[in-house]
Coordinates of C-alpha atoms in Angstrom, one line a residue:
M1 CA -0.1 -0.1 -0.1
A2 CA 1.8 3.3 -1.1
D3 CA 1.6 6.6 1.5
L4 CA -1.8 7.9 1.1
S5 CA -0.5 11.1 3.4
L6 CA -1.4 14.2 1.4
P7 CA 1.0 16.8 0.4
P8 CA 1.3 20.1 2.2
L9 CA -0.7 23.2 0.9
L10 CA 2.5 24.7 -0.5
A11 CA 4.8 21.5 -1.1
H12 CA 7.8 22.8 -3.0
A13 CA 8.0 18.8 -4.9
P14 CA 5.8 18.0 -7.9
E15 CA 2.8 16.5 -7.5
K16 CA 2.7 13.0 -7.7
S17 CA 1.3 10.9 -11.2
P18 CA -1.7 8.1 -10.5
P19 CA -1.0 5.3 -12.3
T20 CA -2.1 5.6 -15.7
K21 CA -3.6 3.4 -18.9
W22 CA -2.6 5.4 -22.5
W23 CA -5.9 4.7 -24.0
T24 CA -8.0 6.9 -21.1
Y25 CA -6.5 10.0 -22.3
L26 CA -8.7 9.6 -25.5
L27 CA -12.0 9.3 -23.5
P28 CA -11.8 13.1 -22.8
A29 CA -10.9 13.6 -26.4
I30 CA -14.0 11.7 -27.4
L31 CA -16.3 14.1 -24.9
A32 CA -15.2 17.0 -27.0
V33 CA -15.7 15.4 -30.2
V34 CA -19.2 14.7 -29.0
G35 CA -19.3 18.3 -28.0
I36 CA -18.9 19.6 -31.2
L37 CA -21.1 17.1 -33.0
I38 CA -24.3 18.5 -30.6
A39 CA -23.3 22.1 -30.5
T40 CA -23.0 21.8 -34.4
G41 CA -26.1 20.3 -34.7
A42 CA -28.6 22.3 -32.5
A43 CA -27.0 25.8 -33.5
I44 CA -27.6 25.1 -36.9
E45 CA -30.8 23.8 -36.3
G46 CA -31.4 27.3 -34.4
Q47 CA -29.9 29.0 -37.6
K48 CA -32.9 27.3 -39.7
R49 CA -35.7 28.7 -37.6
A50 CA -34.1 31.9 -37.1
R51 CA -33.8 32.2 -40.9
E52 CA -37.8 30.8 -41.1
R53 CA -38.5 33.6 -38.5
D54 CA -37.4 36.3 -40.6
I55 CA -38.3 35.0 -43.7
Q56 CA -42.0 35.0 -42.4
A57 CA -41.5 38.5 -40.8
L58 CA -40.7 39.5 -44.6
K59 CA -42.9 38.2 -46.0
L60 CA -45.7 39.7 -43.1
E61 CA -44.1 43.1 -43.9
Y62 CA -44.4 42.6 -47.9
H63 CA -47.8 41.7 -47.9
T64 CA -48.7 44.9 -45.5
L65 CA -47.5 46.9 -48.7
N66 CA -49.7 48.1 -51.2
P67 CA -49.0 47.2 -55.1
V68 CA -47.5 50.5 -55.6
K69 CA -45.1 50.5 -52.4
R70 CA -44.4 47.6 -53.2
E71 CA -42.7 47.6 -56.5
L72 CA -41.0 50.8 -55.0
S73 CA -40.2 49.0 -52.1
P74 CA -36.4 48.3 -51.4
I75 CA -37.1 44.7 -49.7
T76 CA -39.4 43.6 -52.7
P77 CA -35.4 42.0 -54.0
R78 CA -35.1 40.5 -51.2
Y79 CA -39.0 39.0 -50.9
E80 CA -37.8 37.8 -54.6
A81 CA -34.7 35.9 -52.5
V82 CA -36.8 34.4 -50.0
K83 CA -39.5 33.3 -52.9
R84 CA -36.4 31.9 -54.5
I85 CA -35.5 29.7 -51.4
E86 CA -39.6 28.6 -50.7
E87 CA -39.4 26.9 -54.3
G88 CA -36.5 24.9 -53.5
R89 CA -34.0 27.0 -55.3
P90 CA -31.1 27.6 -53.0
L91 CA -29.1 31.5 -52.5
D92 CA -25.5 31.8 -54.0
A93 CA -23.4 33.7 -51.3
D94 CA -24.1 36.9 -53.2
L95 CA -27.9 36.3 -52.8
Q96 CA -27.6 35.6 -49.4
Q97 CA -24.8 38.5 -48.3
K98 CA -27.1 40.8 -50.1
H99 CA -30.7 40.1 -48.1
L100 CA -29.7 37.7 -45.2
R101 CA -28.9 38.5 -41.9
S102 CA -25.3 37.5 -41.2
Y103 CA -25.9 34.7 -38.6
V104 CA -28.4 32.9 -40.5
R105 CA -26.1 32.2 -43.6
D106 CA -24.3 29.5 -44.4
G107 CA -22.1 28.3 -42.4
R108 CA -22.2 30.8 -40.1
H109 CA -24.3 29.3 -37.4
F110 CA -20.6 30.0 -34.9
T111 CA -20.6 33.2 -35.9
N112 CA -22.3 35.8 -33.9
W113 CA -21.2 39.1 -31.0
D114 CA -17.4 38.6 -30.9
G115 CA -17.1 35.9 -34.0
Y116 CA -18.0 39.0 -36.6
R117 CA -15.0 40.9 -34.8
Y118 CA -12.5 37.8 -35.0
E119 CA -13.4 37.4 -39.0
E120 CA -13.2 41.2 -39.1
I121 CA -9.6 41.5 -38.2
I122 CA -8.4 38.6 -40.2
E123 CA -10.0 40.3 -43.4
L124 CA -9.2 44.0 -42.6
G125 CA -7.0 43.7 -40.0
Y126 CA -7.2 45.8 -36.8
I127 CA -8.8 49.0 -37.3
Y128 CA -8.5 52.2 -34.9
A129 CA -10.7 55.9 -35.0
R130 CA -10.4 58.1 -32.5
G131 CA -14.0 59.5 -31.7
E132 CA -14.6 62.1 -33.5
D133 CA -13.2 60.4 -36.8
P134 CA -16.0 59.7 -39.2
F135 CA -14.4 56.5 -40.2
V136 CA -15.3 55.4 -36.7
F137 CA -19.0 54.0 -38.0
D138 CA -19.3 51.2 -40.0
P139 CA -21.2 52.0 -42.8
V140 CA -23.2 48.3 -42.9
V141 CA -23.8 48.1 -39.2
G142 CA -23.0 51.2 -38.0
E143 CA -20.9 50.3 -34.8
R144 CA -18.1 51.6 -33.7
R145 CA -15.4 50.2 -35.6
I146 CA -12.8 51.3 -32.8
R147 CA -13.8 48.5 -30.9
N148 CA -12.2 45.4 -33.1
V149 CA -8.8 46.6 -31.0
V150 CA -10.4 45.7 -28.0
W151 CA -9.6 41.8 -29.2
Y152 CA -6.5 40.1 -28.2
P153 CA -4.5 39.1 -31.6
L154 CA -3.6 35.1 -30.9
Y155 CA -7.0 33.6 -31.9
P156 CA -7.2 35.8 -35.0
L157 CA -3.6 35.2 -35.8
L158 CA -4.0 31.5 -35.5
G159 CA -7.4 32.1 -37.4
Y160 CA -5.1 33.9 -40.3
A161 CA -3.0 30.9 -40.0
V162 CA -5.1 28.6 -40.7
K163 CA -7.1 30.2 -44.0
T164 CA -3.8 31.0 -45.7
I165 CA -2.9 27.0 -45.3
T166 CA -5.7 25.4 -46.2
G167 CA -7.6 28.3 -48.2
L168 CA -10.8 27.7 -46.0
P169 CA -12.8 31.2 -45.7
A170 CA -12.1 32.9 -42.4
V171 CA -15.4 31.7 -40.4
T172 CA -14.6 28.6 -41.5
A173 CA -10.9 28.2 -39.9
L174 CA -11.8 30.5 -37.1
T175 CA -14.5 27.5 -36.0
A176 CA -11.5 24.9 -37.0
V177 CA -8.9 26.5 -34.4
S178 CA -12.0 26.5 -31.6
N179 CA -12.6 23.1 -32.2
I180 CA -8.9 22.0 -32.5
C181 CA -7.9 23.7 -29.0
I182 CA -10.9 22.4 -27.2
V183 CA -9.9 18.6 -28.2
L184 CA -7.0 19.5 -26.8
A185 CA -8.2 21.1 -23.7
A186 CA -9.8 18.3 -22.8
M187 CA -7.1 16.3 -22.8
V188 CA -4.9 18.5 -21.0
F189 CA -7.1 19.1 -18.2
F190 CA -8.1 15.7 -17.8
A191 CA -4.3 15.5 -17.3
V192 CA -4.4 18.3 -14.5
A193 CA -7.4 16.6 -13.0
R194 CA -6.1 13.7 -12.2
K195 CA -2.8 14.7 -10.4
H196 CA -5.1 17.0 -8.5
F197 CA -7.7 14.4 -7.1
F198 CA -5.0 11.7 -7.0
N199 CA -2.9 14.6 -4.7
R200 CA -5.4 16.5 -3.0
I201 CA -8.6 14.8 -2.2
P202 CA -8.2 11.9 0.4
E203 CA -11.4 9.7 -0.4
V204 CA -10.3 9.5 -4.1
R205 CA -7.0 8.7 -3.7
S206 CA -7.6 5.9 -1.3
E207 CA -10.1 4.6 -3.0
N208 CA -7.3 4.7 -6.2
E209 CA -5.2 2.8 -4.0
S210 CA -7.1 -0.4 -2.9
H211 CA -9.0 -0.4 -6.6
I212 CA -8.4 -3.9 -8.3
T213 CA -6.7 -2.8 -12.2
Q214 CA -8.2 -4.6 -14.7
R215 CA -7.7 -4.3 -18.3
W216 CA -10.1 -1.9 -19.9
D217 CA -11.6 -0.5 -16.6
I218 CA -11.3 3.3 -15.4
S219 CA -9.6 3.8 -12.1
P220 CA -11.6 6.5 -9.4
V221 CA -9.1 8.9 -10.4
D222 CA -9.6 8.5 -13.8
T223 CA -13.8 8.8 -12.8
A224 CA -13.6 12.0 -10.9
A225 CA -11.8 13.3 -13.8
L226 CA -13.6 12.6 -16.7
F227 CA -16.6 14.0 -14.3
T228 CA -14.8 17.3 -14.1
V229 CA -14.2 17.5 -17.8
A230 CA -17.4 16.7 -18.8
L231 CA -18.7 19.4 -16.3
L232 CA -16.5 21.5 -18.4
L233 CA -17.4 20.3 -21.9
F234 CA -21.4 20.3 -21.2
N235 CA -22.4 23.3 -19.2
P236 CA -24.7 25.9 -20.3
A237 CA -22.3 28.5 -21.6
S238 CA -19.8 25.4 -23.0
V239 CA -21.1 26.8 -26.5
F240 CA -18.5 29.8 -26.5
F241 CA -15.8 26.8 -26.5
Y242 CA -17.1 25.6 -29.9
A243 CA -18.0 28.5 -31.4
N244 CA -15.3 31.6 -33.0
F245 CA -14.3 33.1 -29.2
T246 CA -11.1 32.8 -27.2
E247 CA -12.7 30.3 -24.7
S248 CA -11.4 27.1 -26.0
I249 CA -7.7 28.1 -26.8
F250 CA -8.0 30.1 -23.5
M251 CA -8.8 26.7 -21.9
L252 CA -6.2 25.0 -23.5
L253 CA -3.2 27.7 -22.4
L254 CA -5.0 27.6 -18.6
A255 CA -4.7 23.6 -18.1
T256 CA -1.3 23.7 -19.8
F257 CA -0.3 26.4 -17.7
L258 CA -1.7 24.6 -14.3
L259 CA -0.1 21.0 -15.4
C260 CA 3.4 23.5 -15.7
L261 CA 2.4 24.7 -12.0
Q262 CA 1.8 21.3 -10.8
N263 CA 5.0 19.4 -12.1
R264 CA 7.3 22.7 -10.8
W265 CA 8.4 23.3 -14.5
W266 CA 8.9 27.7 -14.1
W267 CA 10.1 28.2 -17.6
R268 CA 7.2 26.4 -19.5
A269 CA 4.7 28.4 -17.5
A270 CA 6.6 31.2 -18.0
L271 CA 6.2 30.7 -21.7
I272 CA 3.0 29.8 -21.5
A273 CA 1.5 33.1 -19.7
A274 CA 3.1 35.2 -22.8
V275 CA 1.3 33.4 -25.2
A276 CA -2.1 33.8 -22.9
S277 CA -0.9 37.7 -22.5
S278 CA -1.5 37.9 -25.9
C279 CA -5.3 35.8 -25.9
R280 CA -7.4 38.0 -23.6
S281 CA -7.4 40.2 -20.6
Q282 CA -7.5 37.6 -18.1
G283 CA -4.3 36.0 -19.7
V284 CA -2.3 38.8 -18.7
L285 CA -2.6 37.5 -14.5
F286 CA -1.0 34.5 -15.4
G287 CA 2.0 36.3 -14.7
P288 CA 1.7 37.7 -11.3
I289 CA -0.1 34.2 -10.4
L290 CA 3.1 32.4 -11.6
A291 CA 5.4 34.7 -9.7
L292 CA 3.4 34.4 -6.5
V293 CA 3.3 30.3 -6.8
F294 CA 7.2 30.4 -7.6
L295 CA 8.0 32.3 -4.3
L296 CA 5.3 30.3 -2.2
R297 CA 6.8 27.1 -3.7
S298 CA 9.9 27.1 -4.9
D299 CA 12.8 25.2 -2.9
M300 CA 15.1 27.8 -4.0
R301 CA 17.1 29.1 -0.7
N302 CA 18.5 31.9 -1.7
L303 CA 15.4 34.7 -0.7
Y304 CA 16.9 37.1 -2.9
G305 CA 17.4 34.9 -6.1
R306 CA 14.0 33.7 -5.6
F307 CA 12.6 37.0 -5.8
A308 CA 14.9 38.0 -8.6
L309 CA 13.8 34.9 -10.6
A310 CA 10.2 35.8 -9.9
F311 CA 10.6 39.2 -11.4
V312 CA 12.2 37.6 -14.4
F313 CA 9.3 35.3 -15.0
G314 CA 6.5 38.1 -14.7
L315 CA 8.7 40.0 -17.3
I316 CA 8.2 37.0 -19.8
A317 CA 4.7 36.3 -18.8
A318 CA 3.8 40.1 -20.4
T319 CA 5.5 39.8 -23.1
G320 CA 2.5 38.9 -25.7
L321 CA 0.8 42.2 -24.4
I322 CA 3.5 43.9 -24.6
A323 CA 3.9 42.8 -28.5
Y324 CA 0.8 43.8 -29.0
M325 CA 0.8 47.3 -27.4
I326 CA 4.1 47.9 -29.5
Y327 CA 2.2 46.9 -32.4
L328 CA -0.9 49.5 -31.8
H329 CA 2.0 52.4 -31.1
L330 CA 3.6 51.9 -34.1
T331 CA 0.3 51.6 -36.0
F332 CA -2.0 53.9 -34.5
N333 CA -0.2 55.9 -32.1
H334 CA -2.1 54.8 -29.2
A335 CA -0.2 51.7 -27.2
T336 CA -3.4 51.6 -25.0
A337 CA -6.1 51.9 -27.7
F338 CA -7.1 48.2 -26.5
M339 CA -8.2 49.7 -23.3
S340 CA -10.1 52.9 -24.5
A341 CA -11.8 51.4 -27.0
Q342 CA -13.7 49.5 -24.0
S343 CA -15.3 53.2 -23.3
G344 CA -17.9 51.5 -25.7
W345 CA -19.4 49.3 -23.6
N346 CA -18.5 51.5 -20.0
V347 CA -16.0 48.0 -18.9
G348 CA -12.9 47.7 -16.9
I349 CA -11.8 49.2 -13.2
N350 CA -13.0 52.4 -12.4
G351 CA -14.7 54.1 -9.8
I352 CA -18.2 53.3 -10.5
T353 CA -17.3 49.6 -11.4
L354 CA -15.7 49.8 -8.3
R355 CA -18.4 51.4 -6.4
T356 CA -21.7 48.3 -7.8
A357 CA -19.2 45.6 -7.3
L358 CA -18.2 46.0 -3.6
N359 CA -21.6 45.9 -2.7
P360 CA -23.1 42.9 -2.9
I361 CA -26.6 44.2 -2.3
N362 CA -26.3 44.7 -6.3
A363 CA -25.3 41.7 -7.3
L364 CA -28.2 39.6 -5.1
T365 CA -30.8 42.2 -6.6
H366 CA -29.5 41.3 -9.9
W367 CA -30.3 37.9 -9.8
M368 CA -33.3 38.4 -7.9
N369 CA -34.8 40.2 -10.8
Y370 CA -34.3 37.2 -13.4
A371 CA -35.1 35.1 -11.0
F372 CA -38.6 36.7 -9.5
Y373 CA -39.5 39.4 -11.5
T374 CA -38.8 38.9 -15.1
N375 CA -41.8 37.6 -17.6
P376 CA -41.6 35.4 -19.7
M377 CA -38.5 34.0 -17.7
D378 CA -35.1 34.7 -19.7
W379 CA -33.2 31.3 -18.9
P380 CA -29.6 32.6 -20.3
R381 CA -29.6 35.8 -18.4
L382 CA -30.9 34.3 -15.5
Y383 CA -27.7 31.7 -15.4
E384 CA -25.5 34.6 -16.4
A385 CA -27.2 36.4 -13.1
T386 CA -26.4 33.2 -11.0
C387 CA -22.5 33.3 -12.3
V388 CA -22.8 36.3 -10.4
V389 CA -23.6 35.4 -6.9
L390 CA -23.1 31.4 -6.9
P391 CA -19.4 31.0 -7.2
P392 CA -18.2 33.1 -4.2
I393 CA -20.5 31.0 -2.0
V394 CA -19.3 27.6 -3.3
L395 CA -15.1 28.8 -3.1
L396 CA -16.2 30.3 0.4
I397 CA -17.8 27.3 1.2
L398 CA -15.8 24.3 -0.3
G399 CA -12.5 25.9 -2.1
Q400 CA -10.6 25.5 1.2
R401 CA -11.7 21.8 1.0
F402 CA -11.3 20.9 -2.1
L403 CA -8.7 23.1 -4.1
S404 CA -5.0 23.2 -4.1
F405 CA -3.2 26.8 -3.9
E406 CA -3.1 27.1 -7.4
F407 CA -6.9 26.5 -8.4
E408 CA -7.8 28.8 -5.3
I409 CA -6.3 31.4 -6.9
F410 CA -7.4 31.0 -10.1
G411 CA -10.8 30.0 -8.8
W412 CA -11.3 34.1 -7.5
V413 CA -9.4 35.5 -10.4
L414 CA -11.4 34.2 -12.9
W415 CA -14.5 35.4 -10.8
G416 CA -13.4 38.4 -9.5
L417 CA -11.8 40.1 -12.7
P418 CA -15.3 40.2 -14.8
Y419 CA -17.5 40.7 -11.9
V420 CA -15.4 44.1 -11.2
S421 CA -15.1 45.1 -14.7
N422 CA -18.1 44.3 -15.7
A423 CA -20.4 45.2 -13.1
A424 CA -21.4 48.4 -14.7
A425 CA -21.0 47.7 -18.2
G426 CA -24.0 48.8 -20.8
N427 CA -24.3 52.1 -22.4
P428 CA -25.8 53.8 -20.4
P429 CA -23.7 52.3 -17.5
G430 CA -25.6 49.8 -16.0
D431 CA -27.7 49.1 -18.6
T432 CA -26.3 45.1 -19.4
A433 CA -24.4 45.0 -15.8
W434 CA -22.5 41.9 -15.1
M435 CA -22.7 40.9 -19.3
S436 CA -21.1 37.8 -20.3
M437 CA -20.4 36.4 -16.6
G438 CA -21.8 33.0 -17.8
R439 CA -19.0 32.8 -20.6
F440 CA -16.1 34.0 -18.1
T441 CA -17.2 31.5 -15.2
A442 CA -17.0 28.3 -18.1
V443 CA -13.1 28.9 -17.8
N444 CA -13.4 28.8 -14.2
V445 CA -11.4 26.1 -13.2
G446 CA -11.7 25.7 -9.3
L447 CA -15.7 25.8 -9.9
L448 CA -15.0 22.5 -12.0
I449 CA -12.6 20.9 -9.6
I450 CA -15.1 21.6 -6.7
A451 CA -17.9 20.3 -8.7
G452 CA -16.1 17.5 -10.1
A453 CA -15.1 16.5 -6.0
V454 CA -19.0 17.1 -4.9
L455 CA -19.7 14.4 -7.7
V456 CA -17.2 11.8 -6.5
R457 CA -18.5 11.9 -3.2
F458 CA -22.0 11.9 -4.6
R459 CA -21.9 9.4 -7.6
W460 CA -25.6 8.4 -7.8
L461 CA -26.3 12.7 -8.1
A462 CA -23.9 12.2 -11.1
P463 CA -26.2 11.2 -14.2
F464 CA -29.1 13.4 -13.2
L465 CA -26.7 16.5 -13.1
L466 CA -24.8 15.9 -16.3
T467 CA -28.2 15.0 -17.7
V468 CA -29.5 18.5 -16.9
S469 CA -26.3 20.1 -17.6
A470 CA -25.7 18.9 -21.4
A471 CA -29.9 19.0 -21.8
L472 CA -29.4 23.1 -21.3
F473 CA -25.8 23.0 -22.8
A474 CA -27.6 21.9 -26.4
L475 CA -30.8 24.7 -25.4
F476 CA -28.1 27.1 -25.3
C477 CA -26.2 25.9 -28.6
Y478 CA -30.3 26.2 -29.8
K479 CA -30.6 29.6 -28.6
F480 CA -27.0 30.6 -30.0
G481 CA -27.7 29.9 -33.4
M482 CA -31.0 31.9 -33.3
G483 CA -28.7 34.8 -32.5
D484 CA -30.3 35.0 -28.8
W485 CA -28.2 36.5 -26.2
I486 CA -26.9 33.4 -24.3
G487 CA -24.3 35.6 -22.3

């Protein structure tokens, strides 16, 4: 029988790996592929429903016009396109471009909101205009074009590379990047979760040590890790892992970063952090977290040397963001344009957001509004509001029991940053307060580990919870395809 004692919370030695079978790493990949199929099918069905809805609305509008106005109306050529569809004659790409809203066109079931901007960056590059510039307004959608510098460059760069190599359209290239990244992220996060459960959850480790190994069975540690990965891939906000958003690549970087921390691979962690800082705003936090974990876990005896090396790691971790800022300075003479452009949403850390976030009554009122005073019930908004109030409660009650130091830090940071920065989002401020909290919480690894640990202890609950979660996942994918706001 192996030693079942758990390592100290701030142990210096690398965390031990449980015994493994190579084929178990195929299981999270299979789950991710299933997620891709469900998300794609549900989003396409939602897209079809949205197209039918648009066509019916257009026909109704057309038939309410008198014959003279009908001939002069700008919707007349659009109605001819609709009639062509009803007769079974498909619209070519040019007609779809002219007569259908963007997200209901063929192949665009995963493009909405941010997805348009990543595609725009691939096709046109970054565009930045100050408020007085007449080019601020897009001639098609009338939205401020200064905003596309808000989106960090890693994801569109990868999409551009895939587009260039394969010849795929930009929208398809972005979807391919997302799908590849979520499969890899599921496998890496599975490895991270296995190590965590083996080293940090006594019940799982004890059961794993006494488990009689069979050729094709799954060990208790693998079971616990699979529960966690399944909750990652099939929760209501998981559609963003499969759509044209940065969630999948960020999750891959986050899981890889955690694996490096578990193994005390400090230099590799710094390089991953550098890449993450070019992915999205939350990636900028990898550097400070790496420096802190290194200071606490490193076995380097020289204290001054430890601080010096932590500083070096922090500098390396920031190079991705620094490179983007250099590009913005050379191109637009404004190194922090990505921060200035956020003012369009009233997003960021300022006096208004701090005052709103620091008063918990605001968050509770926000949740109660969608839970009890919204009719008909808006399920995506309710889920989004739940992600504002539930994570800190779970982390406070169960975090110390089930999480390592690294997971607990990420649990709080991945919730806390959007909680503060999005507290007064919208125009006017607060109009869409705490928008996208469901999407931001989808990558909260601390909450996922806690949920997996609870399911390990109460396995009878797993089929019910996973079924409900998967059903909501499919519903949200369908609504995403319809163009509805889901976070």
